[in-house]
Amino acid sequence: MKEFDYIIIGGGCAGLSLAYELESHNKLKDKTLAIIEPRLEYKKDKTWSFWKTIDHNFEDCTIKSWKNFSINIPNKTKYLKCDKLPYQSIDSGLFYEKINSTLKQNQNISFYKDISEISSNNSFIFNSVPSIGSSENKLWQHFKGVEIETTKNVFDDEIINLMDFDCQQHDSVHFFYTLPYNKNKALVETTWLSNMNNDLEMDYDEQLKNYIENHLNIKNYKINYKEKGAIPLFHPSNINEKNKINIGTAGGMTRLSTGYTFLNIQEHSRFIRENIENIENVQKYEIKKKYKFLDKVFLRVLNRHPKEIPNIFFKIFNNSPETVIKFLSNKSNMLEDLLIILKMPKWMFIKRLLK
């Protein structure tokens, strides 16, 4: 069976980002790489959105960037602006096309459907497939989104609605999310933070239909595209092994309080590329421990006091937008952390900290 210097298990966002980072910096000129991915074809299946706090390789795959955003709870709305750190959305179809067209030019890179097709005994492995195990009573960010196109110009495409909490919560945390790509096209998502034990939360299509028609007051539209997903708000149980590095969600690159993963993946890929010649001995790359600690306390509060979460998010944005964005994107300093913490309901968080 054929052997490879490197193997990437999982050809999704994390696996392809790493492969592209290595290839575009000539790290695979004299090395062989196998990518294990069972899908039959690559097509648009996701939209990755984030605050642009760092430069990345996929600016040309960006659908749109926004500097204005809003967040609302019943009877209250904040309109905010951040010129320095825009919100961006990446089209996964363009992302896949760009990366795969680049990888195909290198004969040292091969795709396989299953790892059993090759020998992995002497390879260094990068694994992007999370081991979830039992997920009972664990929190998830689960969602469904539809890209709609309207017959008339109905959207203000200069502003996104980041979180609309003015909706049924079902003793969980629920919000809608609207990204207008232009004046008659937008992505609308229903998003839940919960343990996924309530069937009422899973009626995504009815939620979206009701929100679009009765809240956004859009009656004439067509659905161009749908996406659905679930992000674990807990760390997968992947074991660290010799000659193996976990990447993506499997490697702890998801920020648990927000679900943001894309830019963490890009930074991890860059770190691996910079250290690839000595990768067997490199120290594990992690999101800073302070964020892990703060996220742990936040998720305890979310689990015990879900009704308070909309107000908590709303109050956090009493800070400057740049401060909040940097905190949510792992880029805040200690002063900015403190400003965020001071907006939290202190006794509620202290109680959860002590338990």
mmCIF file of C-alpha atoms in Angstrom:
data_model
loop_
_atom_site.group_PDB
_atom_site.id
_atom_site.type_symbol
_atom_site.label_atom_id
_atom_site.label_comp_id
_atom_site.label_asym_id
_atom_site.label_seq_id
_atom_site.Cartn_x
_atom_site.Cartn_y
_atom_site.Cartn_z
ATOM 1 C CA MET A 1 0.000 0.000 0.000
ATOM 2 C CA LYS A 2 1.168 3.515 -0.788
ATOM 3 C CA GLU A 3 2.778 5.562 1.970
ATOM 4 C CA PHE A 4 2.684 9.346 2.463
ATOM 5 C CA ASP A 5 4.670 11.844 4.487
ATOM 6 C CA TYR A 6 1.477 13.530 5.691
ATOM 7 C CA ILE A 7 -2.147 12.457 5.931
ATOM 8 C CA ILE A 8 -5.074 14.818 6.507
ATOM 9 C CA ILE A 9 -8.196 13.034 7.739
ATOM 10 C CA GLY A 10 -11.237 15.034 6.686
ATOM 11 C CA GLY A 11 -11.288 17.284 3.628
ATOM 12 C CA GLY A 12 -13.587 19.945 5.045
ATOM 13 C CA CYS A 13 -12.760 23.472 6.185
ATOM 14 C CA ALA A 14 -9.886 22.561 8.530
ATOM 15 C CA GLY A 15 -8.330 19.861 6.355
ATOM 16 C CA LEU A 16 -8.438 21.874 3.136
ATOM 17 C CA SER A 17 -7.281 25.074 4.868
ATOM 18 C CA LEU A 18 -4.199 23.261 6.141
ATOM 19 C CA ALA A 19 -3.512 21.623 2.770
ATOM 20 C CA TYR A 20 -3.794 24.994 1.019
ATOM 21 C CA GLU A 21 -1.558 26.702 3.584
ATOM 22 C CA LEU A 22 1.144 24.053 3.094
ATOM 23 C CA GLU A 23 0.863 23.978 -0.689
ATOM 24 C CA SER A 24 0.756 27.743 -1.198
ATOM 25 C CA HIS A 25 3.988 28.091 0.803
ATOM 26 C CA ASN A 26 5.789 25.293 -1.081
ATOM 27 C CA LYS A 27 5.867 22.964 1.923
ATOM 28 C CA LEU A 28 4.697 20.024 -0.212
ATOM 29 C CA LYS A 29 7.234 20.415 -3.014
ATOM 30 C CA ASP A 30 9.241 17.433 -1.787
ATOM 31 C CA LYS A 31 6.612 15.834 0.477
ATOM 32 C CA THR A 32 3.596 13.664 -0.226
ATOM 33 C CA LEU A 33 0.124 14.301 1.200
ATOM 34 C CA ALA A 34 -3.013 12.155 1.262
ATOM 35 C CA ILE A 35 -6.377 13.768 2.044
ATOM 36 C CA ILE A 36 -9.054 11.363 3.284
ATOM 37 C CA GLU A 37 -12.529 12.621 2.387
ATOM 38 C CA PRO A 38 -15.573 10.424 1.664
ATOM 39 C CA ARG A 39 -17.743 13.000 -0.110
ATOM 40 C CA LEU A 40 -18.385 12.351 -3.790
ATOM 41 C CA GLU A 41 -18.247 15.988 -4.869
ATOM 42 C CA TYR A 42 -17.485 19.438 -3.523
ATOM 43 C CA LYS A 43 -20.288 21.974 -3.735
ATOM 44 C CA LYS A 44 -21.546 24.861 -1.625
ATOM 45 C CA ASP A 45 -22.818 23.421 1.659
ATOM 46 C CA LYS A 46 -21.928 26.037 4.281
ATOM 47 C CA THR A 47 -21.421 29.726 4.883
ATOM 48 C CA TRP A 48 -18.596 30.636 7.267
ATOM 49 C CA SER A 49 -18.974 34.041 8.900
ATOM 50 C CA PHE A 50 -16.716 35.888 11.318
ATOM 51 C CA TRP A 51 -15.269 39.238 12.340
ATOM 52 C CA LYS A 52 -12.173 39.909 10.270
ATOM 53 C CA THR A 53 -9.568 40.366 13.004
ATOM 54 C CA ILE A 54 -6.677 38.916 10.955
ATOM 55 C CA ASP A 55 -5.762 38.604 7.293
ATOM 56 C CA HIS A 56 -6.591 35.236 5.717
ATOM 57 C CA ASN A 57 -6.114 33.369 2.444
ATOM 58 C CA PHE A 58 -9.714 33.551 1.260
ATOM 59 C CA GLU A 59 -10.580 37.187 0.694
ATOM 60 C CA ASP A 60 -11.504 36.247 -2.889
ATOM 61 C CA CYS A 61 -14.073 33.763 -1.544
ATOM 62 C CA THR A 62 -15.871 36.422 0.492
ATOM 63 C CA ILE A 63 -19.506 36.965 -0.412
ATOM 64 C CA LYS A 64 -19.679 40.324 1.342
ATOM 65 C CA SER A 65 -18.309 42.382 4.242
ATOM 66 C CA TRP A 66 -20.344 44.597 6.557
ATOM 67 C CA LYS A 67 -19.340 47.355 8.981
ATOM 68 C CA ASN A 68 -22.808 47.900 10.463
ATOM 69 C CA PHE A 69 -24.787 45.474 12.576
ATOM 70 C CA SER A 70 -27.703 45.314 15.002
ATOM 71 C CA ILE A 71 -28.710 43.167 17.940
ATOM 72 C CA ASN A 72 -32.164 43.145 19.477
ATOM 73 C CA ILE A 73 -34.290 41.769 22.260
ATOM 74 C CA PRO A 74 -38.055 42.359 22.564
ATOM 75 C CA ASN A 75 -38.753 46.118 22.341
ATOM 76 C CA LYS A 76 -35.063 47.098 22.259
ATOM 77 C CA THR A 77 -32.546 47.334 19.399
ATOM 78 C CA LYS A 78 -28.913 48.428 19.284
ATOM 79 C CA TYR A 79 -27.444 49.729 16.026
ATOM 80 C CA LEU A 80 -23.671 49.443 15.992
ATOM 81 C CA LYS A 81 -20.761 50.112 13.673
ATOM 82 C CA CYS A 82 -17.152 48.927 13.517
ATOM 83 C CA ASP A 83 -15.029 50.205 10.633
ATOM 84 C CA LYS A 84 -11.824 48.471 11.699
ATOM 85 C CA LEU A 85 -13.166 44.925 12.096
ATOM 86 C CA PRO A 86 -15.816 44.136 9.468
ATOM 87 C CA TYR A 87 -18.023 41.060 9.521
ATOM 88 C CA GLN A 88 -17.388 38.716 6.596
ATOM 89 C CA SER A 89 -19.037 35.679 5.032
ATOM 90 C CA ILE A 90 -17.186 33.039 3.037
ATOM 91 C CA ASP A 91 -18.922 31.031 0.290
ATOM 92 C CA SER A 92 -17.857 27.406 0.825
ATOM 93 C CA GLY A 93 -18.378 26.660 -2.871
ATOM 94 C CA LEU A 94 -15.794 29.290 -3.852
ATOM 95 C CA PHE A 95 -13.530 28.092 -1.023
ATOM 96 C CA TYR A 96 -13.622 24.468 -2.233
ATOM 97 C CA GLU A 97 -13.082 25.490 -5.866
ATOM 98 C CA LYS A 98 -10.090 27.696 -5.074
ATOM 99 C CA ILE A 99 -8.342 25.128 -2.896
ATOM 100 C CA ASN A 100 -9.011 22.059 -5.020
ATOM 101 C CA SER A 101 -7.893 23.777 -8.231
ATOM 102 C CA THR A 102 -4.616 24.633 -6.468
ATOM 103 C CA LEU A 103 -4.088 21.188 -4.934
ATOM 104 C CA LYS A 104 -4.694 19.407 -8.246
ATOM 105 C CA GLN A 105 -1.600 21.072 -9.702
ATOM 106 C CA ASN A 106 0.657 19.160 -7.292
ATOM 107 C CA GLN A 107 1.076 15.464 -8.151
ATOM 108 C CA ASN A 108 2.307 14.833 -4.602
ATOM 109 C CA ILE A 109 -1.247 15.409 -3.275
ATOM 110 C CA SER A 110 -3.822 12.612 -3.532
ATOM 111 C CA PHE A 111 -7.427 12.210 -2.374
ATOM 112 C CA TYR A 112 -8.843 8.963 -0.967
ATOM 113 C CA LYS A 113 -12.274 8.001 0.305
ATOM 114 C CA ASP A 114 -11.024 5.931 3.256
ATOM 115 C CA ILE A 115 -7.784 5.689 5.181
ATOM 116 C CA SER A 116 -7.826 1.909 4.735
ATOM 117 C CA GLU A 117 -6.805 2.525 1.098
ATOM 118 C CA ILE A 118 -3.309 3.646 2.128
ATOM 119 C CA SER A 119 -0.615 2.843 4.675
ATOM 120 C CA SER A 120 -0.491 5.264 7.621
ATOM 121 C CA ASN A 121 2.191 3.539 9.704
ATOM 122 C CA ASN A 122 4.964 6.008 8.890
ATOM 123 C CA SER A 123 2.927 9.143 8.244
ATOM 124 C CA PHE A 124 2.324 12.257 10.317
ATOM 125 C CA ILE A 125 -1.445 12.622 10.628
ATOM 126 C CA PHE A 126 -3.585 15.751 10.896
ATOM 127 C CA ASN A 127 -7.087 14.752 12.004
ATOM 128 C CA SER A 128 -10.101 17.040 11.575
ATOM 129 C CA VAL A 129 -12.835 14.524 12.428
ATOM 130 C CA PRO A 130 -14.134 15.186 15.969
ATOM 131 C CA SER A 131 -14.828 12.257 18.295
ATOM 132 C CA ILE A 132 -18.086 13.252 19.970
ATOM 133 C CA GLY A 133 -18.883 10.170 22.048
ATOM 134 C CA SER A 134 -21.955 10.592 24.241
ATOM 135 C CA SER A 135 -23.462 14.042 23.724
ATOM 136 C CA GLU A 136 -26.358 13.595 26.153
ATOM 137 C CA ASN A 137 -27.173 16.865 27.968
ATOM 138 C CA LYS A 138 -24.294 18.675 26.272
ATOM 139 C CA LEU A 139 -24.798 22.037 24.646
ATOM 140 C CA TRP A 140 -24.842 22.581 20.884
ATOM 141 C CA GLN A 141 -25.221 25.523 18.570
ATOM 142 C CA HIS A 142 -27.611 24.089 15.995
ATOM 143 C CA PHE A 143 -29.104 25.972 13.098
ATOM 144 C CA LYS A 144 -30.685 26.006 9.684
ATOM 145 C CA GLY A 145 -30.369 28.784 7.160
ATOM 146 C CA VAL A 146 -31.922 29.634 3.812
ATOM 147 C CA GLU A 147 -30.687 32.011 1.172
ATOM 148 C CA ILE A 148 -33.766 33.795 -0.115
ATOM 149 C CA GLU A 149 -34.241 35.957 -3.176
ATOM 150 C CA THR A 150 -37.090 38.442 -3.258
ATOM 151 C CA THR A 151 -38.994 39.882 -6.185
ATOM 152 C CA LYS A 152 -38.439 43.443 -4.904
ATOM 153 C CA ASN A 153 -35.567 45.237 -3.182
ATOM 154 C CA VAL A 154 -36.401 44.823 0.500
ATOM 155 C CA PHE A 155 -33.039 44.596 2.320
ATOM 156 C CA ASP A 156 -30.631 47.237 3.532
ATOM 157 C CA ASP A 157 -27.473 45.445 2.432
ATOM 158 C CA GLU A 158 -25.193 47.719 4.488
ATOM 159 C CA ILE A 159 -26.225 46.228 7.844
ATOM 160 C CA ILE A 160 -26.614 42.725 9.261
ATOM 161 C CA ASN A 161 -28.890 41.649 12.082
ATOM 162 C CA LEU A 162 -26.442 39.660 14.187
ATOM 163 C CA MET A 163 -28.885 38.427 16.824
ATOM 164 C CA ASP A 164 -32.648 38.851 16.932
ATOM 165 C CA PHE A 165 -33.847 37.382 20.222
ATOM 166 C CA ASP A 166 -37.431 38.548 19.706
ATOM 167 C CA CYS A 167 -38.705 35.017 19.148
ATOM 168 C CA GLN A 168 -39.910 31.890 20.970
ATOM 169 C CA GLN A 169 -37.198 30.543 23.287
ATOM 170 C CA HIS A 170 -38.679 27.237 24.600
ATOM 171 C CA ASP A 171 -36.511 27.448 27.758
ATOM 172 C CA SER A 172 -33.373 27.515 25.601
ATOM 173 C CA VAL A 173 -31.542 30.298 23.749
ATOM 174 C CA HIS A 174 -32.909 31.121 20.315
ATOM 175 C CA PHE A 175 -32.199 33.905 17.840
ATOM 176 C CA PHE A 176 -32.477 34.712 14.152
ATOM 177 C CA TYR A 177 -29.641 36.001 12.032
ATOM 178 C CA THR A 178 -29.934 37.920 8.744
ATOM 179 C CA LEU A 179 -27.091 38.606 6.296
ATOM 180 C CA PRO A 180 -28.239 40.680 3.301
ATOM 181 C CA TYR A 181 -25.928 40.007 0.353
ATOM 182 C CA ASN A 182 -27.665 42.636 -1.749
ATOM 183 C CA LYS A 183 -31.008 44.419 -1.768
ATOM 184 C CA ASN A 184 -33.005 41.360 -2.809
ATOM 185 C CA LYS A 185 -30.934 38.435 -1.529
ATOM 186 C CA ALA A 186 -30.103 37.399 2.038
ATOM 187 C CA LEU A 187 -29.190 34.476 4.252
ATOM 188 C CA VAL A 188 -31.670 34.040 7.092
ATOM 189 C CA GLU A 189 -30.865 31.549 9.863
ATOM 190 C CA THR A 190 -32.632 30.220 12.917
ATOM 191 C CA THR A 191 -30.068 29.394 15.620
ATOM 192 C CA TRP A 192 -30.421 27.592 18.935
ATOM 193 C CA LEU A 193 -28.049 27.117 21.861
ATOM 194 C CA SER A 194 -29.373 24.057 23.670
ATOM 195 C CA ASN A 195 -28.907 20.366 24.456
ATOM 196 C CA MET A 196 -31.123 19.457 21.460
ATOM 197 C CA ASN A 197 -33.618 17.536 23.611
ATOM 198 C CA ASN A 198 -36.694 19.542 22.602
ATOM 199 C CA ASP A 199 -38.318 18.556 19.301
ATOM 200 C CA LEU A 200 -39.964 21.981 19.061
ATOM 201 C CA GLU A 201 -36.528 23.477 18.424
ATOM 202 C CA MET A 202 -35.961 21.236 15.414
ATOM 203 C CA ASP A 203 -38.891 22.550 13.384
ATOM 204 C CA TYR A 204 -36.468 24.817 11.541
ATOM 205 C CA ASP A 205 -38.451 25.164 8.304
ATOM 206 C CA GLU A 206 -41.575 26.408 10.062
ATOM 207 C CA GLN A 207 -39.505 28.814 12.180
ATOM 208 C CA LEU A 208 -37.846 30.280 9.092
ATOM 209 C CA LYS A 209 -41.096 30.549 7.144
ATOM 210 C CA ASN A 210 -42.810 32.319 10.021
ATOM 211 C CA TYR A 211 -39.896 34.699 10.606
ATOM 212 C CA ILE A 212 -39.488 35.628 6.946
ATOM 213 C CA GLU A 213 -43.180 36.118 6.257
ATOM 214 C CA ASN A 214 -44.427 37.548 9.562
ATOM 215 C CA HIS A 215 -41.384 39.274 11.055
ATOM 216 C CA LEU A 216 -39.478 40.424 7.976
ATOM 217 C CA ASN A 217 -42.842 40.842 6.187
ATOM 218 C CA ILE A 218 -41.583 39.208 3.005
ATOM 219 C CA LYS A 219 -44.288 37.295 1.152
ATOM 220 C CA ASN A 220 -42.838 36.868 -2.322
ATOM 221 C CA TYR A 221 -39.512 35.095 -2.324
ATOM 222 C CA LYS A 222 -37.781 31.950 -3.482
ATOM 223 C CA ILE A 223 -35.247 29.796 -1.654
ATOM 224 C CA ASN A 224 -31.970 29.441 -3.582
ATOM 225 C CA TYR A 225 -30.002 27.412 -1.075
ATOM 226 C CA LYS A 226 -30.279 25.735 2.337
ATOM 227 C CA GLU A 227 -27.712 24.870 4.979
ATOM 228 C CA LYS A 228 -27.996 23.057 8.277
ATOM 229 C CA GLY A 229 -25.504 22.246 10.999
ATOM 230 C CA ALA A 230 -24.700 21.622 14.651
ATOM 231 C CA ILE A 231 -21.564 22.880 16.387
ATOM 232 C CA PRO A 232 -20.612 21.218 19.694
ATOM 233 C CA LEU A 233 -20.235 23.752 22.504
ATOM 234 C CA PHE A 234 -17.942 21.323 24.271
ATOM 235 C CA HIS A 235 -14.537 19.943 23.412
ATOM 236 C CA PRO A 236 -14.571 16.615 21.524
ATOM 237 C CA SER A 237 -12.843 13.686 23.187
ATOM 238 C CA ASN A 238 -10.080 13.303 20.572
ATOM 239 C CA ILE A 239 -6.928 11.900 22.151
ATOM 240 C CA ASN A 240 -3.538 13.440 21.450
ATOM 241 C CA GLU A 241 -1.210 10.791 20.046
ATOM 242 C CA LYS A 242 2.362 10.661 18.847
ATOM 243 C CA ASN A 243 2.719 11.686 15.177
ATOM 244 C CA LYS A 244 -0.813 13.083 15.155
ATOM 245 C CA ILE A 245 -2.288 16.562 15.576
ATOM 246 C CA ASN A 246 -6.005 17.232 15.823
ATOM 247 C CA ILE A 247 -7.181 20.254 13.846
ATOM 248 C CA GLY A 248 -10.439 22.178 13.426
ATOM 249 C CA THR A 249 -13.197 21.391 15.920
ATOM 250 C CA ALA A 250 -11.389 18.130 16.735
ATOM 251 C CA GLY A 251 -8.378 20.219 17.761
ATOM 252 C CA GLY A 252 -10.303 22.645 19.971
ATOM 253 C CA MET A 253 -10.453 25.455 17.411
ATOM 254 C CA THR A 254 -14.125 26.237 18.069
ATOM 255 C CA ARG A 255 -14.686 29.116 20.491
ATOM 256 C CA LEU A 256 -17.265 27.494 22.743
ATOM 257 C CA SER A 257 -19.192 30.621 23.708
ATOM 258 C CA THR A 258 -19.727 31.710 20.107
ATOM 259 C CA GLY A 259 -19.151 28.774 17.759
ATOM 260 C CA TYR A 260 -16.624 30.845 15.773
ATOM 261 C CA THR A 261 -14.085 28.502 14.203
ATOM 262 C CA PHE A 262 -13.002 29.676 10.735
ATOM 263 C CA LEU A 263 -10.268 32.157 11.662
ATOM 264 C CA ASN A 264 -8.996 29.925 14.472
ATOM 265 C CA ILE A 265 -8.515 27.234 11.830
ATOM 266 C CA GLN A 266 -6.561 29.660 9.650
ATOM 267 C CA GLU A 267 -4.255 30.630 12.517
ATOM 268 C CA HIS A 268 -3.721 26.992 13.465
ATOM 269 C CA SER A 269 -2.912 26.137 9.830
ATOM 270 C CA ARG A 270 -0.393 28.974 9.712
ATOM 271 C CA PHE A 271 1.212 27.748 12.952
ATOM 272 C CA ILE A 272 1.545 24.209 11.568
ATOM 273 C CA ARG A 273 3.027 25.492 8.304
ATOM 274 C CA GLU A 274 5.586 27.611 10.158
ATOM 275 C CA ASN A 275 6.629 24.595 12.240
ATOM 276 C CA ILE A 276 6.155 21.772 9.729
ATOM 277 C CA GLU A 277 9.865 20.868 9.548
ATOM 278 C CA ASN A 278 9.850 20.044 13.273
ATOM 279 C CA ILE A 279 6.184 19.173 13.646
ATOM 280 C CA GLU A 280 6.812 16.018 15.703
ATOM 281 C CA ASN A 281 8.216 18.103 18.564
ATOM 282 C CA VAL A 282 6.174 21.285 18.387
ATOM 283 C CA GLN A 283 4.104 22.394 21.363
ATOM 284 C CA LYS A 284 0.332 22.007 21.044
ATOM 285 C CA TYR A 285 -1.441 25.045 19.610
ATOM 286 C CA GLU A 286 -4.452 26.173 21.667
ATOM 287 C CA ILE A 287 -6.914 29.014 22.084
ATOM 288 C CA LYS A 288 -5.717 31.015 25.087
ATOM 289 C CA LYS A 289 -6.618 29.512 28.450
ATOM 290 C CA LYS A 290 -8.358 32.696 29.647
ATOM 291 C CA TYR A 291 -10.992 32.290 26.928
ATOM 292 C CA LYS A 292 -11.485 28.634 27.799
ATOM 293 C CA PHE A 293 -12.029 29.591 31.428
ATOM 294 C CA LEU A 294 -14.451 32.432 30.658
ATOM 295 C CA ASP A 295 -16.353 30.289 28.147
ATOM 296 C CA LYS A 296 -16.709 27.503 30.703
ATOM 297 C CA VAL A 297 -18.324 29.874 33.206
ATOM 298 C CA PHE A 298 -20.525 31.441 30.509
ATOM 299 C CA LEU A 299 -21.808 28.035 29.352
ATOM 300 C CA ARG A 300 -22.658 27.090 32.930
ATOM 301 C CA VAL A 301 -24.775 30.228 33.133
ATOM 302 C CA LEU A 302 -26.350 29.445 29.759
ATOM 303 C CA ASN A 303 -27.231 25.939 30.944
ATOM 304 C CA ARG A 304 -28.800 27.099 34.198
ATOM 305 C CA HIS A 305 -30.221 30.491 33.209
ATOM 306 C CA PRO A 306 -31.025 30.434 29.468
ATOM 307 C CA LYS A 307 -33.668 33.160 29.826
ATOM 308 C CA GLU A 308 -30.979 35.616 30.906
ATOM 309 C CA ILE A 309 -28.717 35.112 27.889
ATOM 310 C CA PRO A 310 -30.458 37.549 25.474
ATOM 311 C CA ASN A 311 -30.130 40.356 28.038
ATOM 312 C CA ILE A 312 -26.519 39.396 28.737
ATOM 313 C CA PHE A 313 -25.553 39.624 25.061
ATOM 314 C CA PHE A 314 -27.464 42.882 24.747
ATOM 315 C CA LYS A 315 -25.643 44.410 27.739
ATOM 316 C CA ILE A 316 -22.238 43.219 26.546
ATOM 317 C CA PHE A 317 -22.691 45.472 23.507
ATOM 318 C CA ASN A 318 -22.891 48.485 25.807
ATOM 319 C CA ASN A 319 -19.133 48.374 25.367
ATOM 320 C CA SER A 320 -17.562 49.713 22.205
ATOM 321 C CA PRO A 321 -18.199 47.337 19.277
ATOM 322 C CA GLU A 322 -14.463 46.913 18.728
ATOM 323 C CA THR A 323 -13.965 45.767 22.341
ATOM 324 C CA VAL A 324 -16.768 43.192 22.084
ATOM 325 C CA ILE A 325 -15.627 41.916 18.687
ATOM 326 C CA LYS A 326 -12.044 41.464 19.881
ATOM 327 C CA PHE A 327 -13.290 39.576 22.938
ATOM 328 C CA LEU A 328 -15.521 37.278 20.873
ATOM 329 C CA SER A 329 -12.625 36.685 18.451
ATOM 330 C CA ASN A 330 -9.893 35.832 21.017
ATOM 331 C CA LYS A 331 -8.038 39.134 20.420
ATOM 332 C CA SER A 332 -8.835 41.134 23.560
ATOM 333 C CA ASN A 333 -6.367 42.407 26.133
ATOM 334 C CA MET A 334 -6.888 42.282 29.902
ATOM 335 C CA LEU A 335 -8.532 45.705 30.049
ATOM 336 C CA GLU A 336 -10.993 44.752 27.327
ATOM 337 C CA ASP A 337 -11.710 41.464 29.129
ATOM 338 C CA LEU A 338 -12.484 43.422 32.280
ATOM 339 C CA LEU A 339 -14.834 45.774 30.441
ATOM 340 C CA ILE A 340 -16.767 42.774 29.143
ATOM 341 C CA ILE A 341 -16.888 41.039 32.539
ATOM 342 C CA LEU A 342 -18.214 44.201 34.221
ATOM 343 C CA LYS A 343 -21.270 44.049 31.948
ATOM 344 C CA MET A 344 -22.130 40.547 33.155
ATOM 345 C CA PRO A 345 -24.643 39.869 35.980
ATOM 346 C CA LYS A 346 -21.938 39.395 38.601
ATOM 347 C CA TRP A 347 -23.648 37.224 41.218
ATOM 348 C CA MET A 348 -25.032 34.866 38.617
ATOM 349 C CA PHE A 349 -21.560 34.318 37.155
ATOM 350 C CA ILE A 350 -19.879 34.067 40.558
ATOM 351 C CA LYS A 351 -22.306 31.315 41.592
ATOM 352 C CA ARG A 352 -21.575 29.352 38.432
ATOM 353 C CA LEU A 353 -17.848 29.946 38.905
ATOM 354 C CA LEU A 354 -17.983 28.316 42.339
ATOM 355 C CA LYS A 355 -19.918 25.233 41.163
#
